PDB file of C-alpha atoms in Angstrom:
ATOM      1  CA  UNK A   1     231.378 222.702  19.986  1.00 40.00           C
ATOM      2  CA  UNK A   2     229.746 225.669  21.577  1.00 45.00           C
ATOM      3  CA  UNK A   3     227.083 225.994  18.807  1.00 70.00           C
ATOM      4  CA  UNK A   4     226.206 222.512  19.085  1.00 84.00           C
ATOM      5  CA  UNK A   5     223.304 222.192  21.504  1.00 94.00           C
ATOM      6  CA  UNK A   6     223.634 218.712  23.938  1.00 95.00           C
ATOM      7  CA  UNK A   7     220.389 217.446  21.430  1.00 96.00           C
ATOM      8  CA  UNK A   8     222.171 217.755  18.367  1.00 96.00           C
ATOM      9  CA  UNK A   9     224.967 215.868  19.759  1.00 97.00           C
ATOM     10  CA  UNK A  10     222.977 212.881  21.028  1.00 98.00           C
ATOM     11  CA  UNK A  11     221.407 212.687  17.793  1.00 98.00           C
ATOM     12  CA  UNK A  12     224.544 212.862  15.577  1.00 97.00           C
ATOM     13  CA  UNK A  13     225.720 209.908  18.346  1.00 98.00           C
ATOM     14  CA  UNK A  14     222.763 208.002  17.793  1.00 98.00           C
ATOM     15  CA  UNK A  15     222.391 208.347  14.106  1.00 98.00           C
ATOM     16  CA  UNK A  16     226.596 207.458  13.881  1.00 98.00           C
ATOM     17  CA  UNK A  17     225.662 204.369  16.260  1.00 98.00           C
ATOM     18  CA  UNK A  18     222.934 203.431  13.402  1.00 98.00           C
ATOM     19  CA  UNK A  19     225.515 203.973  10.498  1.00 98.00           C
ATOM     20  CA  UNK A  20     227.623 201.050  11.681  1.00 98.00           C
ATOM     21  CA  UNK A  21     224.904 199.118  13.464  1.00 98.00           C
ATOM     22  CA  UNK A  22     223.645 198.806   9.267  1.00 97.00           C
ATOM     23  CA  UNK A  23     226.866 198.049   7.775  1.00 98.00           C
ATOM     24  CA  UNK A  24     227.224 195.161  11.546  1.00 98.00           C
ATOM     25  CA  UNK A  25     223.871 193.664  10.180  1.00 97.00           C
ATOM     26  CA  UNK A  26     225.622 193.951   6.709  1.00 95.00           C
ATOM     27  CA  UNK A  27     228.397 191.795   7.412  1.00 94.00           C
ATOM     28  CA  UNK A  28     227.541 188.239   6.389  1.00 90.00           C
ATOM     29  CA  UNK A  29     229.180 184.922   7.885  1.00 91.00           C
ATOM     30  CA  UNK A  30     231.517 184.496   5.571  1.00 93.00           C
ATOM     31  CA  UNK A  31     233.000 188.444   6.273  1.00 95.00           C
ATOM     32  CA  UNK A  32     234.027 188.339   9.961  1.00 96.00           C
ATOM     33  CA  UNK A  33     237.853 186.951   9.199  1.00 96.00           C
ATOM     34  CA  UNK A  34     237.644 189.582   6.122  1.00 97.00           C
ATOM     35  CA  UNK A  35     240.826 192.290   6.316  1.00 97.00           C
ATOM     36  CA  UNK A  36     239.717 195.679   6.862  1.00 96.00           C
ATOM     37  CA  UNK A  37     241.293 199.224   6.115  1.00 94.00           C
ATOM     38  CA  UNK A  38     242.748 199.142   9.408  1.00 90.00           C
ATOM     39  CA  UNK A  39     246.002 197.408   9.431  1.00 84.00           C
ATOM     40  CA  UNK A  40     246.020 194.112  10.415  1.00 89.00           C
ATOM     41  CA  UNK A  41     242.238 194.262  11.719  1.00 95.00           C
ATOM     42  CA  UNK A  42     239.708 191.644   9.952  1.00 97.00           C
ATOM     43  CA  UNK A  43     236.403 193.033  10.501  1.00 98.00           C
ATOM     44  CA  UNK A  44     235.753 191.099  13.358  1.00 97.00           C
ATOM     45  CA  UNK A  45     238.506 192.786  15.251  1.00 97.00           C
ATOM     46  CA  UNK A  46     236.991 196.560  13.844  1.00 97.00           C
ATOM     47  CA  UNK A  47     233.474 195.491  15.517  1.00 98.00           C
ATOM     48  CA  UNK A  48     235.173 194.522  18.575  1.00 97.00           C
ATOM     49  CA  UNK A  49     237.255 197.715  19.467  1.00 95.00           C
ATOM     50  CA  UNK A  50     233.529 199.453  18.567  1.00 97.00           C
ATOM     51  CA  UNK A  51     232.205 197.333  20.782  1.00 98.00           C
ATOM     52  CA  UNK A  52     234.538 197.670  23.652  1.00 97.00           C
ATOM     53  CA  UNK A  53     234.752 201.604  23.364  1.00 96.00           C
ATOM     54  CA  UNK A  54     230.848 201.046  23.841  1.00 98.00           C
ATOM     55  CA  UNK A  55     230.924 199.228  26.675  1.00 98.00           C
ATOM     56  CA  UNK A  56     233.086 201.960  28.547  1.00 97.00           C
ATOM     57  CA  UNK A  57     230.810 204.401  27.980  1.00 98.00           C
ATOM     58  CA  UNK A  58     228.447 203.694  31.057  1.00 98.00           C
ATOM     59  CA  UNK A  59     230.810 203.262  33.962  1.00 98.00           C
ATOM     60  CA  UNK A  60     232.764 206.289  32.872  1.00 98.00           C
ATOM     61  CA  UNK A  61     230.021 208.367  32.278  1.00 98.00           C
ATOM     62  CA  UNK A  62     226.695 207.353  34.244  1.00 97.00           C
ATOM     63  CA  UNK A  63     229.372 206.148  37.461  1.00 97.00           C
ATOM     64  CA  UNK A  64     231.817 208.480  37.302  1.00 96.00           C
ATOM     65  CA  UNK A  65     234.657 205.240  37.375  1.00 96.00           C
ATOM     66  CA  UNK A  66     238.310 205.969  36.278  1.00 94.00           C
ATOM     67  CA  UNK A  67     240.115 203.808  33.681  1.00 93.00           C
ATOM     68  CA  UNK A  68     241.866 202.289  36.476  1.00 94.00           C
ATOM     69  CA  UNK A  69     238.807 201.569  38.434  1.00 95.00           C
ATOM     70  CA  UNK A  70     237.244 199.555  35.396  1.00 94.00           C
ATOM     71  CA  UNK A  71     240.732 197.694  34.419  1.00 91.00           C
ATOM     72  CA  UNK A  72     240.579 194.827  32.584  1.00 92.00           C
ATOM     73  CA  UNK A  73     237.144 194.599  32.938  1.00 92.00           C
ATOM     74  CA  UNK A  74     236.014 194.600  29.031  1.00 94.00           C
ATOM     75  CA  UNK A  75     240.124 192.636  28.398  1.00 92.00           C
ATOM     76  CA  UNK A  76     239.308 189.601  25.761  1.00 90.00           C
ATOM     77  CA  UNK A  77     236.488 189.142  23.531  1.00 93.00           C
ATOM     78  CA  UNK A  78     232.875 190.705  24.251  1.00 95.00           C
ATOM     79  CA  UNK A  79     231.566 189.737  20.695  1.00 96.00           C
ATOM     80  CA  UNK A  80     230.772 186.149  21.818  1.00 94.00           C
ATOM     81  CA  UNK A  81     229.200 183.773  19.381  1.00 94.00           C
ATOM     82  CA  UNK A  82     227.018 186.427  17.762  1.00 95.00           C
ATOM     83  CA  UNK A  83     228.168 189.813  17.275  1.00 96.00           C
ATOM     84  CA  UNK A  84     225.737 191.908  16.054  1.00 97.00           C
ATOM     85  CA  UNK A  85     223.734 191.253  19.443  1.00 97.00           C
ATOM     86  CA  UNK A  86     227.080 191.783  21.155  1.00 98.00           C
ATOM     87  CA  UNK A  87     227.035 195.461  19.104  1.00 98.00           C
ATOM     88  CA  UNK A  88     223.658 195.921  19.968  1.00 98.00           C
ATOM     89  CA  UNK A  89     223.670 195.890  23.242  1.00 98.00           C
ATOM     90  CA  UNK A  90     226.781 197.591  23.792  1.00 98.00           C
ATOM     91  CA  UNK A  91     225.035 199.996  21.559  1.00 98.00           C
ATOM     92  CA  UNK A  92     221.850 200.355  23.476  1.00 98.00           C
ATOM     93  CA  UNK A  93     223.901 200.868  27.016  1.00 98.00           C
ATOM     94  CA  UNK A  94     226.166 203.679  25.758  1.00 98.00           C
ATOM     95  CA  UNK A  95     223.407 205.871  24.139  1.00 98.00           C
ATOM     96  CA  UNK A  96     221.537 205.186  27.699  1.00 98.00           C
ATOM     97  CA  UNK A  97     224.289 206.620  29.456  1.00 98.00           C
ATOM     98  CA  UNK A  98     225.122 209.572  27.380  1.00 98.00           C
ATOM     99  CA  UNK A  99     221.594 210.285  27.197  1.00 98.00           C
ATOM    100  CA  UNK A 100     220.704 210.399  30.780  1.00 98.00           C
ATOM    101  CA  UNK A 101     219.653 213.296  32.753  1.00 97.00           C
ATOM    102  CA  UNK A 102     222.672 215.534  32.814  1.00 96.00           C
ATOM    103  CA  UNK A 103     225.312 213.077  31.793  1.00 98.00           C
ATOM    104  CA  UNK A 104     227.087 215.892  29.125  1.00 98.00           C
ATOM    105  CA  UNK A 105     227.949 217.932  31.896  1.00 97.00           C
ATOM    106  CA  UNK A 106     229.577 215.203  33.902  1.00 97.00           C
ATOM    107  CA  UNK A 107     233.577 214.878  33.132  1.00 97.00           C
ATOM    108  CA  UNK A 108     235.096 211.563  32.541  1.00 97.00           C
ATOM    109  CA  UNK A 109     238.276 210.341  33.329  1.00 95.00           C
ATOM    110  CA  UNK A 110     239.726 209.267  30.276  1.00 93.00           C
ATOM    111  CA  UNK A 111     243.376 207.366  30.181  1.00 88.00           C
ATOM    112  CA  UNK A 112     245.029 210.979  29.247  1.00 87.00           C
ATOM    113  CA  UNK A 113     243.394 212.517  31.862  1.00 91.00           C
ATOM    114  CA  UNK A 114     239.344 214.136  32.551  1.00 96.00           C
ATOM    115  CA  UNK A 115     237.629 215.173  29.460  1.00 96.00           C
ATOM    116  CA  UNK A 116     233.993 217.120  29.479  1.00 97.00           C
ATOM    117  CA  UNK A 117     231.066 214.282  28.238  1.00 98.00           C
ATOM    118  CA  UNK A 118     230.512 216.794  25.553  1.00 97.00           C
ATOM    119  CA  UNK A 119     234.095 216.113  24.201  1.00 96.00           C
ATOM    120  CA  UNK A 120     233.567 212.512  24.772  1.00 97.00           C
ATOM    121  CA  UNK A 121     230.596 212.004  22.939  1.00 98.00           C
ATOM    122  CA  UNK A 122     231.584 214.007  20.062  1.00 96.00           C
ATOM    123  CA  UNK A 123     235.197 212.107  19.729  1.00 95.00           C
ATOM    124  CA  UNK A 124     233.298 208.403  20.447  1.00 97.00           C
ATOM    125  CA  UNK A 125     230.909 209.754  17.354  1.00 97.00           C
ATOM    126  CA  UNK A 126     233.691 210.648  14.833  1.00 95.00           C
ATOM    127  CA  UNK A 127     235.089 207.305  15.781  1.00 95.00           C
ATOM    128  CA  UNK A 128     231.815 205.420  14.779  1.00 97.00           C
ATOM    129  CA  UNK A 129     231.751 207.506  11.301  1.00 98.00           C
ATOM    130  CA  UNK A 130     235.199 206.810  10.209  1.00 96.00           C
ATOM    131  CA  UNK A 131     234.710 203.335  11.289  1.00 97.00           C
ATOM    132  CA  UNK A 132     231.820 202.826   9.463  1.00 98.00           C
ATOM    133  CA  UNK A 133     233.683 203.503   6.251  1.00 97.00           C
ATOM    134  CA  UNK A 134     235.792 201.118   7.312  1.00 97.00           C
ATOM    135  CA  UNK A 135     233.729 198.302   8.078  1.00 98.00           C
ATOM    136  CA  UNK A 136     231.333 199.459   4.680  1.00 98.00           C
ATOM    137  CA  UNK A 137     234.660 199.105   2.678  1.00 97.00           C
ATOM    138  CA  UNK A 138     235.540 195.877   4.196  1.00 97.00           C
ATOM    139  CA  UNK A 139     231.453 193.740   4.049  1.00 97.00           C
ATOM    140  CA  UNK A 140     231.052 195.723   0.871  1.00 96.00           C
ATOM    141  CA  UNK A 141     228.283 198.004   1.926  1.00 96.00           C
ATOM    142  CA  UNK A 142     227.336 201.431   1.344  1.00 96.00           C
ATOM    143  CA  UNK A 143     230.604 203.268   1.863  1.00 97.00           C
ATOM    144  CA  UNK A 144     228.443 206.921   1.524  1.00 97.00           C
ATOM    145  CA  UNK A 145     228.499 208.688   4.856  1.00 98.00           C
ATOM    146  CA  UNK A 146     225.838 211.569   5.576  1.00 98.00           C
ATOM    147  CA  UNK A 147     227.541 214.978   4.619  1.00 97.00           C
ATOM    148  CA  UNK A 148     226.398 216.449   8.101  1.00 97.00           C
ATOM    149  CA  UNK A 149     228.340 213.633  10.206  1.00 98.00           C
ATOM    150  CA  UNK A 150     230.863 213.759   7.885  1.00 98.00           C
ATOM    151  CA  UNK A 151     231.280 217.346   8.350  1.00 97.00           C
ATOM    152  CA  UNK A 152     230.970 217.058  12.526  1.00 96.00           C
ATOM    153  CA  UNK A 153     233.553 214.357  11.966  1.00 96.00           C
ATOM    154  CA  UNK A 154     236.067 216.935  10.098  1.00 95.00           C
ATOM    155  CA  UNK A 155     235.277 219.577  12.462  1.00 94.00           C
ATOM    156  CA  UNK A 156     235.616 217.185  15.611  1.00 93.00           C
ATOM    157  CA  UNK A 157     239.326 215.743  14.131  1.00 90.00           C
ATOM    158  CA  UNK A 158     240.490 218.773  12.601  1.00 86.00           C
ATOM    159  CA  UNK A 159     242.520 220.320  16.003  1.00 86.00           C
ATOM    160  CA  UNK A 160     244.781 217.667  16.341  1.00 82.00           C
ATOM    161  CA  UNK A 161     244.830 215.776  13.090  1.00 76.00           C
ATOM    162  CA  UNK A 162     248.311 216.126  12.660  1.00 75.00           C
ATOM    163  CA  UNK A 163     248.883 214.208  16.303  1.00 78.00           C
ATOM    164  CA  UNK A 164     247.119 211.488  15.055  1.00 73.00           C
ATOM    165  CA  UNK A 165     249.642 209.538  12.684  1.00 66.00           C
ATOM    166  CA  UNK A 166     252.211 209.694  15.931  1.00 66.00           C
ATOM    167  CA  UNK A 167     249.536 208.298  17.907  1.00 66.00           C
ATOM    168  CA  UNK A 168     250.186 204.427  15.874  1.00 66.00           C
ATOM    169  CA  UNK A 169     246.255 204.617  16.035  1.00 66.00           C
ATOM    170  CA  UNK A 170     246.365 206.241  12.619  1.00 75.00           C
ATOM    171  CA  UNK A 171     247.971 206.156   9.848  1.00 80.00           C
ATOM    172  CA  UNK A 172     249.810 208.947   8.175  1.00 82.00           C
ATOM    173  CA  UNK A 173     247.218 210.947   6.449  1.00 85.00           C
ATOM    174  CA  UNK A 174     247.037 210.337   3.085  1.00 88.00           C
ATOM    175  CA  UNK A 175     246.760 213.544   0.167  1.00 92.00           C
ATOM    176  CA  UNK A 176     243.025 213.359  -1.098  1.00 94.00           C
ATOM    177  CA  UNK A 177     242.655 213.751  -5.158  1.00 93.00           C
ATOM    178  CA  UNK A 178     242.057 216.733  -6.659  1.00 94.00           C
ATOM    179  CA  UNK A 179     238.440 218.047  -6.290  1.00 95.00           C
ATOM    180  CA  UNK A 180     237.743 215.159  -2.948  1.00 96.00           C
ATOM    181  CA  UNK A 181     234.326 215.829  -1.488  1.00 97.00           C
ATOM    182  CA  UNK A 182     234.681 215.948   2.366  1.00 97.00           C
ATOM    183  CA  UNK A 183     233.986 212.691   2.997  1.00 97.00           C
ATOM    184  CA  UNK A 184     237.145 211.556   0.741  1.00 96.00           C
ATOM    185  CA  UNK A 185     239.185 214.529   2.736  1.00 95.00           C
ATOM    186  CA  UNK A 186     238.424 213.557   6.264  1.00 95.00           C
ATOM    187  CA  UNK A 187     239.208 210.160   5.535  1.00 95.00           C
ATOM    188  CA  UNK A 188     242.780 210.770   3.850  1.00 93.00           C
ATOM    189  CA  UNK A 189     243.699 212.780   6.567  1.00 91.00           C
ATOM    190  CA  UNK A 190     242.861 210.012   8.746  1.00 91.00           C
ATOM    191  CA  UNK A 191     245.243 207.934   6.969  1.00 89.00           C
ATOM    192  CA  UNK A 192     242.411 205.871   4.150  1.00 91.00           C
ATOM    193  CA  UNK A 193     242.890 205.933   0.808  1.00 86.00           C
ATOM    194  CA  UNK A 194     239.417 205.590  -0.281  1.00 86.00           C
TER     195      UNK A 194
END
C-alpha cells in the first residue's frame, strides 16, 4: 500500500463507487427480489449491505465514533422506496468523508479493533469491485471489471484470502479454469464461480 499515493486511492474508491452506482441504475423494477451470487441475497439485499457499509463511513472516519458509539444506528432498511437515491447518497457522504482534509491518516475503530483510513478505504474499495460483479451478474449488466481495480482488488485480498471462507462472509474459494484472466482469479478465490 506504500506505493499507492492517498490520490490514487481516492480515485480507485471513487471510480469502484461508479462501477456499482452503473450496474444500481442498471437494475430495473422487476430485478430487486432477483437472487444474487451471494447466498441467499436478492439484489436488493447486495445494494443494501453497500449501502449500509456507506453510511458508516462518515462517523467512523470524519468523527472519529466507535462501532459501539454508532450502534444500531444504520439497523433495518436505509434503501427506502427508491434505492438508487438511497445508494447515491450514501455514496456521495462516504467519498466526502474519505476525501476530506487529512481523513487517510485518521484511524478508525473498526469492530476487530483500529485500522489506518488507508486500510479502510482500500478494503471498502475491493468490497465495491467484487460486489459489482455480483450485482452485474445478478441485473445482467456488464460483468467486465477494469483490470487496474481488479488488480488493487487482488493485491488488497491477497494477505488473508485464505481467512476469508472461515469468516461465513465468503465462500470457499473456488479453483479458476485454466488460463483465468485476473478478474476470473480474484473472484474464485473469493468464493464465485464466474
Amino acid at each position: 500500500m506504500s506505493e499507492t499515493t492517498d490520490q490514487q486511492l481516492l480515485d480507485r474508491y471513487g471510480r469502484a463507487q461508479e462501477q456499482f452506482t452503473r450496474r444500481v441504475r442498471a437494475a430495473g423494477p422487476d430485478r430487486w427480489d432477483a437472487p444474487t451470487p451471494c447466498a441467499e441475497w436478492t439484489v436488493r439485499d447486495l445494494v443494501r449491505h453497500l449501502v449500509t457499509e456507506q453510511l458508516w463511513v462518515p462517523p467512523l472516519v470524519r468523527d472519529g465514533a466507535t462501532v459501539e458509539a454508532v450502534g444500531d444506528a444504520f439497523d433495518g432498511d436505509p434503501l427506502g422506496p427508491d434505492p438508487v437515491a438511497a445508494w447515491d447518497t450514501a455514496a456521495a457522504a462516504a467519498r466526502a468523508a474519505f476525501s476530506a482534509p487529512d481523513a487517510l491518516d485518521r484511524t478508525v475503530h473498526l469492530s476487530y479493533g483500529e485500522t489506518a483510513a488507508r486500510a479502510y478505504c482500500a478494503q471498502m474499495t475491493t468490497d465495491l469491485v467484487v460486489h459489482t460483479w455480483d450485482l452485474a451478474r445478478a441485473v445482467g449488466a456488464d460483468e467486465r471489471l477494469p483490470d487496474d481495480l481488479v488488480a488493487a482488488a487482488a493485491r488488497e485480498v491477497a494477505p488473508y484470502a485464505a481467512d476469508l471462507a472461515g469468516s461465513d462472509l465468503f465462500a470457499p474459494a473456488v479453483e479458476p479454469p485454466p488460463g483465468a484472466d485476473e478478474q476470473t482469479r480474484l473472484l474464485c478465490l473469493l468464493g464465485r464461480a464466474p
